[in-house]
Backbone as CSV, one residue per row, in Angstrom:
resi,resn,N_x,N_y,N_z,CA_x,CA_y,CA_z,C_x,C_y,C_z
1,MET,101.231,81.444,27.388,100.746,81.300,28.749,99.843,80.075,28.831
2,THR,100.071,79.244,29.816,99.255,78.049,29.956,98.045,78.344,30.820
3,ASP,96.996,77.595,30.602,95.785,77.710,31.395,96.010,76.935,32.691
4,ALA,96.048,77.614,33.811,96.328,76.975,35.095,95.352,75.846,35.401
5,TRP,94.155,75.930,34.846,93.150,74.913,35.152,93.388,73.620,34.384
6,ASN,94.204,73.651,33.348,94.466,72.422,32.608,95.127,71.373,33.483
7,ASP,95.900,71.820,34.479,96.587,70.890,35.350,95.834,70.626,36.650
8,ALA,94.760,71.359,36.896,94.006,71.199,38.133,93.129,69.954,38.034
9,GLU,93.241,69.122,39.026,92.475,67.880,39.050,91.039,68.148,39.481
10,ILE,90.097,67.554,38.776,88.706,67.564,39.205,88.510,66.254,39.942
11,ARG,88.062,66.354,41.161,87.956,65.167,42.010,86.611,65.148,42.726
12,PRO,86.186,63.953,43.168,84.965,63.888,43.970,85.165,64.639,45.281
13,ALA,84.166,65.378,45.696,84.222,66.051,46.994,84.122,64.998,48.093
14,VAL,84.745,65.292,49.216,84.689,64.419,50.388,84.082,65.214,51.543
15,ALA,83.775,64.524,52.636,83.108,65.160,53.775,83.841,66.422,54.238
16,ALA,85.155,66.407,54.201,85.929,67.577,54.643,85.722,68.786,53.730
17,ASP,85.160,68.580,52.543,84.918,69.666,51.586,83.560,70.341,51.761
18,VAL,82.688,69.813,52.598,81.308,70.323,52.670,81.278,71.823,52.944
19,ASP,82.065,72.305,53.883,82.038,73.738,54.198,82.480,74.584,53.010
20,VAL,83.523,74.144,52.291,83.986,74.922,51.142,83.001,74.799,49.977
21,VAL,82.329,73.672,49.836,81.293,73.524,48.806,80.181,74.547,49.066
22,LYS,79.772,74.670,50.319,78.760,75.673,50.666,79.289,77.078,50.404
23,ALA,80.515,77.348,50.807,81.084,78.692,50.646,81.205,79.077,49.173
24,VAL,81.682,78.175,48.331,81.830,78.471,46.902,80.454,78.652,46.269
25,THR,79.512,77.786,46.617,78.158,77.903,46.082,77.534,79.234,46.483
26,ASP,77.635,79.574,47.759,77.054,80.837,48.227,77.702,82.032,47.529
27,ALA,79.024,82.002,47.391,79.728,83.112,46.730,79.300,83.243,45.270
28,ALA,79.127,82.113,44.605,78.781,82.121,43.186,77.342,82.577,42.928
29,TYR,76.431,82.282,43.842,75.012,82.553,43.609,74.463,83.750,44.380
30,HIS,75.188,84.232,45.373,74.645,85.271,46.247,74.173,86.519,45.497
31,HIS,74.908,86.915,44.470,74.525,88.150,43.764,73.186,88.026,43.029
32,TYR,72.650,86.808,42.907,71.355,86.622,42.249,70.170,86.813,43.195
33,VAL,70.404,86.801,44.504,69.307,86.855,45.469,68.412,88.063,45.208
34,GLU,69.007,89.232,45.113,68.201,90.441,44.899,67.497,90.404,43.545
35,ARG,68.209,89.945,42.518,67.640,89.942,41.172,66.428,89.032,41.055
36,ILE,66.514,87.822,41.628,65.397,86.884,41.467,64.397,86.966,42.624
37,GLY,64.753,87.709,43.667,63.808,87.920,44.757,63.738,86.787,45.761
38,ARG,64.692,85.902,45.715,64.743,84.788,46.664,66.116,84.131,46.582
39,VAL,66.393,83.274,47.526,67.661,82.556,47.523,67.627,81.515,46.405
40,PRO,68.632,81.507,45.524,68.671,80.485,44.477,68.743,79.076,45.087
41,GLN,68.106,78.138,44.442,68.004,76.782,44.968,69.368,76.165,45.315
42,PRO,70.439,76.360,44.520,71.715,75.749,44.905,72.218,76.191,46.286
43,MET,71.855,77.383,46.719,72.284,77.861,48.030,71.541,77.154,49.161
44,GLU,70.394,76.574,48.848,69.594,75.873,49.858,69.793,74.363,49.832
45,ALA,70.667,73.895,48.962,70.885,72.456,48.818,71.476,71.860,50.090
46,ASP,71.245,70.583,50.268,71.864,69.838,51.368,73.237,69.393,50.875
47,HIS,74.223,70.246,51.076,75.563,69.983,50.539,76.164,68.713,51.110
48,ALA,75.960,68.457,52.393,76.509,67.245,53.009,75.917,65.992,52.358
49,ALA,74.611,66.013,52.118,73.967,64.856,51.491,74.454,64.675,50.055
50,ASN,74.597,65.780,49.315,75.081,65.688,47.935,76.505,65.149,47.886
51,VAL,77.360,65.610,48.795,78.732,65.107,48.843,78.725,63.621,49.195
52,ALA,77.959,63.250,50.214,77.902,61.846,50.644,77.390,60.936,49.528
53,ALA,76.504,61.457,48.685,75.934,60.669,47.582,76.854,60.617,46.364
54,GLY,77.990,61.305,46.421,78.923,61.278,45.296,78.507,62.150,44.126
55,ARG,77.673,63.163,44.382,77.177,64.023,43.305,78.000,65.291,43.107
56,VAL,78.958,65.567,43.994,79.714,66.818,43.934,81.160,66.540,43.528
57,PHE,81.637,67.326,42.552,83.020,67.239,42.087,83.607,68.642,42.162
58,VAL,84.839,68.733,42.646,85.468,70.027,42.888,86.757,70.163,42.097
59,VAL,87.159,71.417,41.881,88.419,71.714,41.203,89.143,72.800,41.988
60,GLY,90.446,72.716,41.964,91.275,73.726,42.603,91.732,73.322,43.984
61,GLU,92.873,73.862,44.361,93.406,73.647,45.709,93.986,74.963,46.184
62,PRO,93.265,75.732,46.955,91.962,75.398,47.545,90.849,75.373,46.487
63,VAL,89.726,74.778,46.854,88.599,74.613,45.927,88.102,75.974,45.452
64,THR,88.028,76.112,44.129,87.522,77.352,43.546,86.289,77.130,42.679
65,GLY,85.969,75.878,42.389,84.799,75.602,41.566,84.278,74.202,41.817
66,LEU,83.030,73.980,41.402,82.416,72.680,41.634,81.228,72.474,40.706
67,VAL,80.865,71.219,40.553,79.614,70.850,39.896,78.883,69.863,40.796
68,VAL,77.560,69.920,40.705,76.695,68.949,41.358,75.923,68.276,40.232
69,ILE,76.088,66.964,40.117,75.457,66.226,39.026,74.695,65.029,39.575
70,GLU,73.741,64.563,38.789,72.986,63.368,39.162,72.674,62.577,37.908
71,ALA,72.998,61.289,37.954,72.754,60.414,36.812,71.345,59.842,36.875
72,PHE,70.671,59.893,35.741,69.371,59.262,35.564,69.513,58.217,34.467
73,GLU,68.463,57.475,34.214,68.532,56.390,33.240,68.919,56.873,31.844
74,ASP,68.417,58.045,31.449,68.633,58.492,30.076,69.420,59.791,29.937
75,HIS,69.909,60.360,31.062,70.676,61.601,30.972,71.430,61.863,32.271
76,LEU,72.370,62.772,32.191,73.059,63.283,33.369,72.512,64.679,33.618
77,PHE,72.071,64.942,34.833,71.522,66.246,35.167,72.593,67.076,35.850
78,LEU,72.894,68.229,35.286,73.814,69.186,35.885,72.982,70.084,36.794
79,ASP,72.989,69.753,38.075,72.154,70.451,39.043,72.702,71.832,39.371
80,SER,74.033,71.949,39.447,74.630,73.230,39.802,76.078,73.264,39.338
81,ILE,76.496,74.425,38.894,77.897,74.700,38.631,78.204,76.015,39.326
82,ALA,79.305,76.048,40.048,79.656,77.243,40.810,81.156,77.464,40.764
83,VAL,81.538,78.700,40.500,82.941,79.099,40.512,83.029,80.352,41.377
84,ARG,84.009,80.365,42.278,84.205,81.554,43.104,84.381,82.772,42.211
85,PRO,83.710,83.881,42.520,83.816,85.079,41.674,85.246,85.527,41.413
86,ASP,86.138,85.387,42.381,87.518,85.825,42.159,88.300,84.889,41.245
87,ALA,87.684,83.785,40.838,88.329,82.847,39.917,87.691,82.879,38.526
88,HIS,86.723,83.768,38.306,86.084,83.860,36.988,87.116,84.212,35.921
89,GLY,86.895,83.682,34.722,87.749,84.011,33.594,89.049,83.228,33.539
90,GLN,89.216,82.251,34.414,90.449,81.475,34.455,90.280,80.056,33.928
91,GLY,89.094,79.719,33.435,88.888,78.423,32.800,88.263,77.347,33.660
92,ALA,88.009,77.617,34.924,87.440,76.587,35.794,86.059,76.145,35.313
93,GLY,85.206,77.085,34.969,83.867,76.734,34.504,83.908,75.897,33.239
94,ARG,84.756,76.289,32.296,84.907,75.533,31.043,85.374,74.103,31.326
95,ARG,86.347,73.960,32.213,86.843,72.626,32.572,85.759,71.792,33.243
96,LEU,84.988,72.427,34.116,83.922,71.699,34.802,82.847,71.250,33.827
97,LEU,82.486,72.102,32.867,81.502,71.693,31.856,82.032,70.548,31.007
98,ALA,83.303,70.569,30.649,83.903,69.464,29.891,83.905,68.194,30.733
99,PHE,84.160,68.327,32.017,84.120,67.180,32.922,82.728,66.552,32.942
100,VAL,81.695,67.382,32.987,80.317,66.867,33.004,80.058,66.040,31.751
101,ASP,80.473,66.540,30.596,80.309,65.782,29.345,81.037,64.441,29.436
102,ALA,82.281,64.476,29.898,83.080,63.251,29.997,82.455,62.269,30.983
103,ARG,81.942,62.788,32.072,81.302,61.934,33.074,80.055,61.265,32.490
104,ALA,79.257,62.020,31.755,78.071,61.443,31.125,78.472,60.309,30.181
105,ARG,79.473,60.574,29.353,79.931,59.536,28.420,80.428,58.299,29.175
106,ALA,81.183,58.514,30.240,81.709,57.398,31.024,80.585,56.562,31.635
107,LEU,79.468,57.194,31.903,78.304,56.492,32.456,77.412,55.908,31.361
108,GLY,77.808,56.072,30.095,77.035,55.554,28.977,75.812,56.395,28.644
109,LEU,75.835,57.651,29.044,74.699,58.547,28.790,75.048,59.499,27.658
110,ASP,74.085,59.762,26.784,74.370,60.608,25.625,73.684,61.971,25.678
111,GLU,73.236,62.356,26.877,72.604,63.656,27.013,72.863,64.228,28.401
112,VAL,73.111,65.542,28.428,73.226,66.288,29.676,72.086,67.293,29.689
113,ARG,71.442,67.421,30.828,70.362,68.389,30.984,70.682,69.318,32.142
114,LEU,70.150,70.524,32.064,70.296,71.485,33.146,69.171,72.489,33.046
115,CYS,69.018,73.261,34.097,68.094,74.389,34.044,68.734,75.551,34.776
116,THR,68.302,76.740,34.414,68.782,77.953,35.052,67.610,78.883,35.260
117,ASN,67.708,79.728,36.251,66.646,80.684,36.509,66.551,81.661,35.332
118,ALA,65.344,81.982,34.951,65.137,82.881,33.809,65.771,84.251,34.028
119,LYS,65.964,84.657,35.287,66.580,85.953,35.567,68.101,85.880,35.652
120,MET,68.650,84.708,35.455,70.113,84.560,35.381,70.495,84.601,33.910
121,TRP,70.276,85.771,33.305,70.403,85.901,31.853,71.819,85.653,31.357
122,GLU,72.825,85.837,32.186,74.193,85.535,31.752,74.309,84.069,31.322
123,ASN,73.650,83.187,32.072,73.709,81.756,31.760,73.065,81.433,30.415
124,GLN,72.057,82.215,30.049,71.381,81.973,28.779,72.279,82.305,27.595
125,LYS,73.336,83.064,27.824,74.329,83.337,26.785,75.445,82.306,26.809
126,ILE,75.766,81.805,28.000,76.888,80.877,28.158,76.557,79.471,27.656
127,TYR,75.448,78.897,28.108,75.189,77.487,27.821,75.108,77.164,26.329
128,PRO,74.459,77.982,25.505,74.461,77.668,24.068,75.873,77.648,23.462
129,LYS,76.802,78.421,23.998,78.179,78.400,23.500,78.847,77.050,23.738
130,TYR,78.325,76.285,24.687,78.884,74.974,25.016,78.012,73.835,24.488
131,GLY,77.154,74.146,23.526,76.394,73.099,22.851,75.034,72.795,23.429
132,TYR,74.601,73.543,24.413,73.283,73.306,25.004,72.217,73.997,24.172
133,GLU,71.092,73.313,24.022,69.977,73.880,23.278,68.782,74.074,24.202
134,PHE,68.063,75.148,23.952,66.859,75.469,24.708,65.825,74.365,24.526
135,VAL,65.198,73.943,25.623,64.128,72.954,25.574,62.792,73.620,25.880
136,GLU,62.727,74.295,27.023,61.482,74.943,27.413,61.716,75.896,28.568
137,ARG,60.766,76.781,28.747,60.719,77.643,29.931,59.540,77.158,30.750
138,ARG,59.782,76.910,32.031,58.736,76.321,32.864,58.862,76.854,34.294
139,VAL,57.735,77.119,34.899,57.718,77.520,36.302,57.637,76.252,37.142
140,ASP,58.633,76.104,38.026,58.689,74.977,38.962,58.592,75.556,40.369
141,GLY,57.397,75.497,40.955,57.204,76.103,42.273,57.482,77.598,42.175
142,PRO,58.373,78.110,43.024,58.651,79.550,42.991,59.701,79.950,41.951
143,TYR,60.191,79.002,41.180,61.286,79.281,40.250,60.820,79.282,38.794
144,ASP,61.189,80.332,38.073,60.937,80.452,36.638,62.218,79.984,35.958
145,ARG,62.175,78.837,35.294,63.389,78.200,34.810,63.423,78.010,33.296
146,ILE,64.628,78.123,32.791,64.913,77.799,31.397,65.617,76.442,31.408
147,HIS,65.060,75.491,30.683,65.620,74.140,30.625,66.408,73.966,29.332
148,TYR,67.565,73.319,29.458,68.469,73.066,28.339,68.849,71.607,28.297
149,ARG,69.315,71.195,27.111,69.893,69.857,26.988,71.044,69.932,25.996
150,LYS,71.945,68.977,26.156,73.079,68.852,25.235,73.183,67.386,24.870
151,ARG,73.090,67.124,23.581,73.248,65.749,23.106,74.704,65.532,22.782
152,LEU,75.244,64.479,23.341,76.654,64.170,23.154,76.829,63.217,21.983
153,ALA,77.816,63.499,21.161,78.059,62.647,19.976,78.820,61.407,20.352
């Protein structure tokens, strides 16, 4: 059996994708609202501005997953990764994480950084499996976050 996501193109989001970017993000993060006691930051993002700035990349037709990234001088920041719950377990997240690594390399960056809410404990099991190492736990405003980094070879 082939992985359907191997053939799915990851492409930059365009203005017409803004509504689906919001919908996928909301679907992916909504179940955390009760657990963390507030709306997760990705749900409050300015999706139109992120798309216009070229920071959002989507996969699937229709879109089932996305990443929001931002390049800095010394690293690529993975601001958000979201996969529609009904698409979990089909490889979209794995493909998107591989895309982030490839994008960092293409930009000449040798490190990817991200953070996750401390109450999103599932992520604390996932990211180390993909080469991310714990950096620190830090409270940023109302968010208790675990910061990770991945050094690319």
